[in-house]
Amino acid sequence: MPKSSFVEVRVQSLGLDQTTKTPVVILQEVEGSRILPIWIGPNEASAIAMELTGVKFSRPLTHDLAANLVRGLGGVLQRVTIARVENNTYYAEMLIQRGDEVIAIDARPSDSIAIALRLRSRLFANEELLIEGAVDLVEPDPAVDLAQLAEQEPAVTPEELEARLRHLRPEDLGRFQP
């Protein structure tokens, strides 16, 4: 089996899928235009949006706490890798170095991204997951209720997801706002 090749990515934007009303984080390769859209939960979308916009609370929220734990225990988040998708679920790994030891921690991509942003760590995606074409997002429908979104889980097959991504248009997505 060939070894996977990873490409550095960055958070291009957060959007709201107008079809499923589900938040989407759009990762874009650093040195190119290919993207990786990942449908995420509203809480994780809010955590990513808060970090991107610099919103801080007086007490640490969950992702702030996780970042503080990594730092407090003497670790450094070297990188986050989004390695694969199986049954519509993306798998990520956080590589944390503490002294001479590197610890690989299985995590959801959305949580990993939120923590990596707080720790100013690099993000990587398996090259096989990236698709051609940049996506420009439009403003969201202000009537979207994030509490309702948390209860919805889109059920699509990998083939349906691939076909949907290949035919994705900018107007299919909206700008996510926490």
PDB file of C-alpha atoms in Angstrom:
ATOM      1  CA  MET A   1       0.000   0.000   0.000  1.00  0.00           C
ATOM      2  CA  PRO A   2       1.511   3.392  -0.992  1.00  0.00           C
ATOM      3  CA  LYS A   3       2.314   5.863   1.752  1.00  0.00           C
ATOM      4  CA  SER A   4      -0.028   8.857   1.965  1.00  0.00           C
ATOM      5  CA  SER A   5       1.255  12.259   0.973  1.00  0.00           C
ATOM      6  CA  PHE A   6       0.219  15.196   3.147  1.00  0.00           C
ATOM      7  CA  VAL A   7      -0.206  18.794   2.029  1.00  0.00           C
ATOM      8  CA  GLU A   8      -0.188  21.807   4.329  1.00  0.00           C
ATOM      9  CA  VAL A   9      -3.583  23.512   4.501  1.00  0.00           C
ATOM     10  CA  ARG A  10      -5.078  26.544   6.201  1.00  0.00           C
ATOM     11  CA  VAL A  11      -8.586  27.511   7.221  1.00  0.00           C
ATOM     12  CA  GLN A  12      -9.863  29.430   4.210  1.00  0.00           C
ATOM     13  CA  SER A  13     -13.311  30.086   5.636  1.00  0.00           C
ATOM     14  CA  LEU A  14     -16.296  28.827   7.528  1.00  0.00           C
ATOM     15  CA  GLY A  15     -19.553  28.370   5.698  1.00  0.00           C
ATOM     16  CA  LEU A  16     -23.044  27.105   6.110  1.00  0.00           C
ATOM     17  CA  ASP A  17     -24.238  24.440   3.685  1.00  0.00           C
ATOM     18  CA  GLN A  18     -27.519  25.866   2.451  1.00  0.00           C
ATOM     19  CA  THR A  19     -28.853  22.397   1.609  1.00  0.00           C
ATOM     20  CA  THR A  20     -28.293  20.723   4.988  1.00  0.00           C
ATOM     21  CA  LYS A  21     -27.931  23.901   7.119  1.00  0.00           C
ATOM     22  CA  THR A  22     -24.745  22.369   8.501  1.00  0.00           C
ATOM     23  CA  PRO A  23     -21.560  24.380   9.199  1.00  0.00           C
ATOM     24  CA  VAL A  24     -18.627  23.611   6.891  1.00  0.00           C
ATOM     25  CA  VAL A  25     -14.974  24.431   7.465  1.00  0.00           C
ATOM     26  CA  ILE A  26     -13.153  24.975   4.178  1.00  0.00           C
ATOM     27  CA  LEU A  27      -9.463  24.078   4.260  1.00  0.00           C
ATOM     28  CA  GLN A  28      -7.315  25.227   1.344  1.00  0.00           C
ATOM     29  CA  GLU A  29      -3.840  24.047   0.478  1.00  0.00           C
ATOM     30  CA  VAL A  30      -1.243  26.685   1.389  1.00  0.00           C
ATOM     31  CA  GLU A  31       0.501  26.578  -1.969  1.00  0.00           C
ATOM     32  CA  GLY A  32      -2.439  25.970  -4.276  1.00  0.00           C
ATOM     33  CA  SER A  33      -6.169  26.255  -4.783  1.00  0.00           C
ATOM     34  CA  ARG A  34      -7.430  22.777  -3.904  1.00  0.00           C
ATOM     35  CA  ILE A  35      -9.815  22.625  -0.981  1.00  0.00           C
ATOM     36  CA  LEU A  36     -11.141  20.206   1.601  1.00  0.00           C
ATOM     37  CA  PRO A  37     -14.647  21.023   2.890  1.00  0.00           C
ATOM     38  CA  ILE A  38     -15.498  19.263   6.152  1.00  0.00           C
ATOM     39  CA  TRP A  39     -19.000  19.376   7.587  1.00  0.00           C
ATOM     40  CA  ILE A  40     -18.754  20.055  11.326  1.00  0.00           C
ATOM     41  CA  GLY A  41     -20.957  20.719  14.330  1.00  0.00           C
ATOM     42  CA  PRO A  42     -22.135  24.202  15.286  1.00  0.00           C
ATOM     43  CA  ASN A  43     -20.193  24.217  18.580  1.00  0.00           C
ATOM     44  CA  GLU A  44     -16.909  23.430  16.815  1.00  0.00           C
ATOM     45  CA  ALA A  45     -17.726  25.979  14.102  1.00  0.00           C
ATOM     46  CA  SER A  46     -18.256  28.594  16.812  1.00  0.00           C
ATOM     47  CA  ALA A  47     -14.955  27.647  18.482  1.00  0.00           C
ATOM     48  CA  ILE A  48     -13.085  27.996  15.174  1.00  0.00           C
ATOM     49  CA  ALA A  49     -14.857  31.265  14.332  1.00  0.00           C
ATOM     50  CA  MET A  50     -14.113  32.736  17.756  1.00  0.00           C
ATOM     51  CA  GLU A  51     -10.402  32.031  17.373  1.00  0.00           C
ATOM     52  CA  LEU A  52     -10.291  33.342  13.800  1.00  0.00           C
ATOM     53  CA  THR A  53     -11.973  36.583  14.863  1.00  0.00           C
ATOM     54  CA  GLY A  54     -10.033  36.969  18.115  1.00  0.00           C
ATOM     55  CA  VAL A  55     -13.049  36.682  20.426  1.00  0.00           C
ATOM     56  CA  LYS A  56     -11.941  35.765  23.959  1.00  0.00           C
ATOM     57  CA  PHE A  57     -13.882  34.913  27.091  1.00  0.00           C
ATOM     58  CA  SER A  58     -12.858  35.601  30.680  1.00  0.00           C
ATOM     59  CA  ARG A  59     -12.762  31.854  31.402  1.00  0.00           C
ATOM     60  CA  PRO A  60     -11.364  29.194  29.049  1.00  0.00           C
ATOM     61  CA  LEU A  61     -13.821  27.287  26.883  1.00  0.00           C
ATOM     62  CA  THR A  62     -13.250  23.612  26.030  1.00  0.00           C
ATOM     63  CA  HIS A  63     -10.790  24.140  23.159  1.00  0.00           C
ATOM     64  CA  ASP A  64      -8.942  26.802  25.162  1.00  0.00           C
ATOM     65  CA  LEU A  65      -8.706  24.331  28.035  1.00  0.00           C
ATOM     66  CA  ALA A  66      -7.286  21.629  25.746  1.00  0.00           C
ATOM     67  CA  ALA A  67      -4.680  24.064  24.406  1.00  0.00           C
ATOM     68  CA  ASN A  68      -3.812  25.115  27.963  1.00  0.00           C
ATOM     69  CA  LEU A  69      -3.403  21.447  28.948  1.00  0.00           C
ATOM     70  CA  VAL A  70      -0.978  20.809  26.084  1.00  0.00           C
ATOM     71  CA  ARG A  71       1.075  23.871  27.074  1.00  0.00           C
ATOM     72  CA  GLY A  72       0.790  23.253  30.817  1.00  0.00           C
ATOM     73  CA  LEU A  73       2.049  19.687  30.499  1.00  0.00           C
ATOM     74  CA  GLY A  74       5.082  20.868  28.564  1.00  0.00           C
ATOM     75  CA  GLY A  75       3.856  19.777  25.144  1.00  0.00           C
ATOM     76  CA  VAL A  76       3.952  21.383  21.735  1.00  0.00           C
ATOM     77  CA  LEU A  77       1.358  20.605  19.105  1.00  0.00           C
ATOM     78  CA  GLN A  78       3.632  19.896  16.148  1.00  0.00           C
ATOM     79  CA  ARG A  79       0.870  19.427  13.621  1.00  0.00           C
ATOM     80  CA  VAL A  80      -2.631  18.222  12.918  1.00  0.00           C
ATOM     81  CA  THR A  81      -3.124  15.748  10.077  1.00  0.00           C
ATOM     82  CA  ILE A  82      -6.456  14.976   8.470  1.00  0.00           C
ATOM     83  CA  ALA A  83      -5.703  11.519   7.212  1.00  0.00           C
ATOM     84  CA  ARG A  84      -8.798   9.843   5.827  1.00  0.00           C
ATOM     85  CA  VAL A  85     -12.548   9.636   5.552  1.00  0.00           C
ATOM     86  CA  GLU A  86     -14.500   6.453   6.283  1.00  0.00           C
ATOM     87  CA  ASN A  87     -18.282   6.150   6.249  1.00  0.00           C
ATOM     88  CA  ASN A  88     -18.648   9.940   5.964  1.00  0.00           C
ATOM     89  CA  THR A  89     -16.431  10.457   9.023  1.00  0.00           C
ATOM     90  CA  TYR A  90     -13.121  12.302   8.752  1.00  0.00           C
ATOM     91  CA  TYR A  91     -10.243  11.162  10.947  1.00  0.00           C
ATOM     92  CA  ALA A  92      -7.543  13.478  12.249  1.00  0.00           C
ATOM     93  CA  GLU A  93      -4.517  13.078  14.432  1.00  0.00           C
ATOM     94  CA  MET A  94      -2.801  15.563  16.689  1.00  0.00           C
ATOM     95  CA  LEU A  95       0.955  15.068  17.023  1.00  0.00           C
ATOM     96  CA  ILE A  96       2.128  16.447  20.347  1.00  0.00           C
ATOM     97  CA  GLN A  97       5.800  16.558  21.265  1.00  0.00           C
ATOM     98  CA  ARG A  98       6.841  16.503  24.892  1.00  0.00           C
ATOM     99  CA  GLY A  99      10.579  16.301  25.356  1.00  0.00           C
ATOM    100  CA  ASP A 100      11.889  13.525  23.121  1.00  0.00           C
ATOM    101  CA  GLU A 101       8.502  11.814  22.916  1.00  0.00           C
ATOM    102  CA  VAL A 102       5.897  12.394  20.184  1.00  0.00           C
ATOM    103  CA  ILE A 103       2.374  11.395  21.109  1.00  0.00           C
ATOM    104  CA  ALA A 104      -0.250  10.800  18.393  1.00  0.00           C
ATOM    105  CA  ILE A 105      -3.787  11.539  19.561  1.00  0.00           C
ATOM    106  CA  ASP A 106      -6.846  10.523  17.546  1.00  0.00           C
ATOM    107  CA  ALA A 107      -9.284  13.444  17.316  1.00  0.00           C
ATOM    108  CA  ARG A 108     -12.093  14.882  15.263  1.00  0.00           C
ATOM    109  CA  PRO A 109     -10.843  17.318  12.605  1.00  0.00           C
ATOM    110  CA  SER A 110     -13.060  20.114  13.903  1.00  0.00           C
ATOM    111  CA  ASP A 111     -11.681  19.868  17.447  1.00  0.00           C
ATOM    112  CA  SER A 112      -8.132  19.471  16.134  1.00  0.00           C
ATOM    113  CA  ILE A 113      -8.467  22.582  13.976  1.00  0.00           C
ATOM    114  CA  ALA A 114      -9.896  24.634  16.857  1.00  0.00           C
ATOM    115  CA  ILE A 115      -7.004  23.591  19.107  1.00  0.00           C
ATOM    116  CA  ALA A 116      -4.356  24.033  16.388  1.00  0.00           C
ATOM    117  CA  LEU A 117      -5.538  27.596  15.756  1.00  0.00           C
ATOM    118  CA  ARG A 118      -5.145  28.397  19.450  1.00  0.00           C
ATOM    119  CA  LEU A 119      -1.656  26.890  19.536  1.00  0.00           C
ATOM    120  CA  ARG A 120      -0.610  28.393  16.171  1.00  0.00           C
ATOM    121  CA  SER A 121       0.128  24.909  14.840  1.00  0.00           C
ATOM    122  CA  ARG A 122       0.266  23.728  11.254  1.00  0.00           C
ATOM    123  CA  LEU A 123      -2.529  21.759   9.571  1.00  0.00           C
ATOM    124  CA  PHE A 124      -2.019  19.021   6.964  1.00  0.00           C
ATOM    125  CA  ALA A 125      -4.466  17.007   4.868  1.00  0.00           C
ATOM    126  CA  ASN A 126      -4.020  13.794   2.977  1.00  0.00           C
ATOM    127  CA  GLU A 127      -3.548  14.852  -0.646  1.00  0.00           C
ATOM    128  CA  GLU A 128      -6.177  12.313  -1.742  1.00  0.00           C
ATOM    129  CA  LEU A 129      -8.862  14.249   0.171  1.00  0.00           C
ATOM    130  CA  LEU A 130      -8.286  17.573  -1.603  1.00  0.00           C
ATOM    131  CA  ILE A 131     -10.569  18.544  -4.480  1.00  0.00           C
ATOM    132  CA  GLU A 132     -10.083  21.002  -7.341  1.00  0.00           C
ATOM    133  CA  GLY A 133     -11.626  24.445  -7.320  1.00  0.00           C
ATOM    134  CA  ALA A 134     -11.769  27.191  -4.765  1.00  0.00           C
ATOM    135  CA  VAL A 135     -15.104  27.992  -3.157  1.00  0.00           C
ATOM    136  CA  ASP A 136     -16.245  31.537  -2.481  1.00  0.00           C
ATOM    137  CA  LEU A 137     -18.871  31.610   0.230  1.00  0.00           C
ATOM    138  CA  VAL A 138     -21.858  33.928   0.396  1.00  0.00           C
ATOM    139  CA  GLU A 139     -23.648  35.420   3.367  1.00  0.00           C
ATOM    140  CA  PRO A 140     -25.807  32.983   5.380  1.00  0.00           C
ATOM    141  CA  ASP A 141     -29.513  32.904   5.928  1.00  0.00           C
ATOM    142  CA  PRO A 142     -29.904  34.789   9.243  1.00  0.00           C
ATOM    143  CA  ALA A 143     -32.885  32.582  10.158  1.00  0.00           C
ATOM    144  CA  VAL A 144     -30.654  29.523  10.687  1.00  0.00           C
ATOM    145  CA  ASP A 145     -30.884  28.258  14.278  1.00  0.00           C
ATOM    146  CA  LEU A 146     -27.601  26.634  15.396  1.00  0.00           C
ATOM    147  CA  ALA A 147     -29.348  24.693  18.165  1.00  0.00           C
ATOM    148  CA  GLN A 148     -31.413  22.902  15.532  1.00  0.00           C
ATOM    149  CA  LEU A 149     -28.281  22.240  13.481  1.00  0.00           C
ATOM    150  CA  ALA A 150     -26.687  20.341  16.346  1.00  0.00           C
ATOM    151  CA  GLU A 151     -29.462  17.761  16.185  1.00  0.00           C
ATOM    152  CA  GLN A 152     -29.148  17.156  12.445  1.00  0.00           C
ATOM    153  CA  GLU A 153     -26.763  14.575  10.994  1.00  0.00           C
ATOM    154  CA  PRO A 154     -26.681  14.427   7.204  1.00  0.00           C
ATOM    155  CA  ALA A 155     -26.729  10.791   6.038  1.00  0.00           C
ATOM    156  CA  VAL A 156     -25.052  10.377   2.670  1.00  0.00           C
ATOM    157  CA  THR A 157     -22.927   7.649   1.168  1.00  0.00           C
ATOM    158  CA  PRO A 158     -19.284   8.349   0.258  1.00  0.00           C
ATOM    159  CA  GLU A 159     -20.296   8.251  -3.421  1.00  0.00           C
ATOM    160  CA  GLU A 160     -23.096  10.787  -2.853  1.00  0.00           C
ATOM    161  CA  LEU A 161     -20.709  13.017  -0.918  1.00  0.00           C
ATOM    162  CA  GLU A 162     -18.116  12.882  -3.693  1.00  0.00           C
ATOM    163  CA  ALA A 163     -20.723  13.644  -6.381  1.00  0.00           C
ATOM    164  CA  ARG A 164     -22.083  16.505  -4.287  1.00  0.00           C
ATOM    165  CA  LEU A 165     -18.628  18.007  -3.744  1.00  0.00           C
ATOM    166  CA  ARG A 166     -17.821  17.802  -7.448  1.00  0.00           C
ATOM    167  CA  HIS A 167     -20.979  19.790  -8.268  1.00  0.00           C
ATOM    168  CA  LEU A 168     -20.682  22.260  -5.386  1.00  0.00           C
ATOM    169  CA  ARG A 169     -21.374  25.863  -6.352  1.00  0.00           C
ATOM    170  CA  PRO A 170     -20.475  28.947  -4.294  1.00  0.00           C
ATOM    171  CA  GLU A 171     -24.158  29.777  -3.819  1.00  0.00           C
ATOM    172  CA  ASP A 172     -24.649  26.381  -2.149  1.00  0.00           C
ATOM    173  CA  LEU A 173     -22.704  27.647   0.867  1.00  0.00           C
ATOM    174  CA  GLY A 174     -23.217  30.613   3.161  1.00  0.00           C
ATOM    175  CA  ARG A 175     -20.862  32.468   5.475  1.00  0.00           C
ATOM    176  CA  PHE A 176     -20.978  31.030   9.014  1.00  0.00           C
ATOM    177  CA  GLN A 177     -21.249  33.497  11.890  1.00  0.00           C
ATOM    178  CA  PRO A 178     -21.137  32.398  15.544  1.00  0.00           C
TER     179      PRO A 178
END
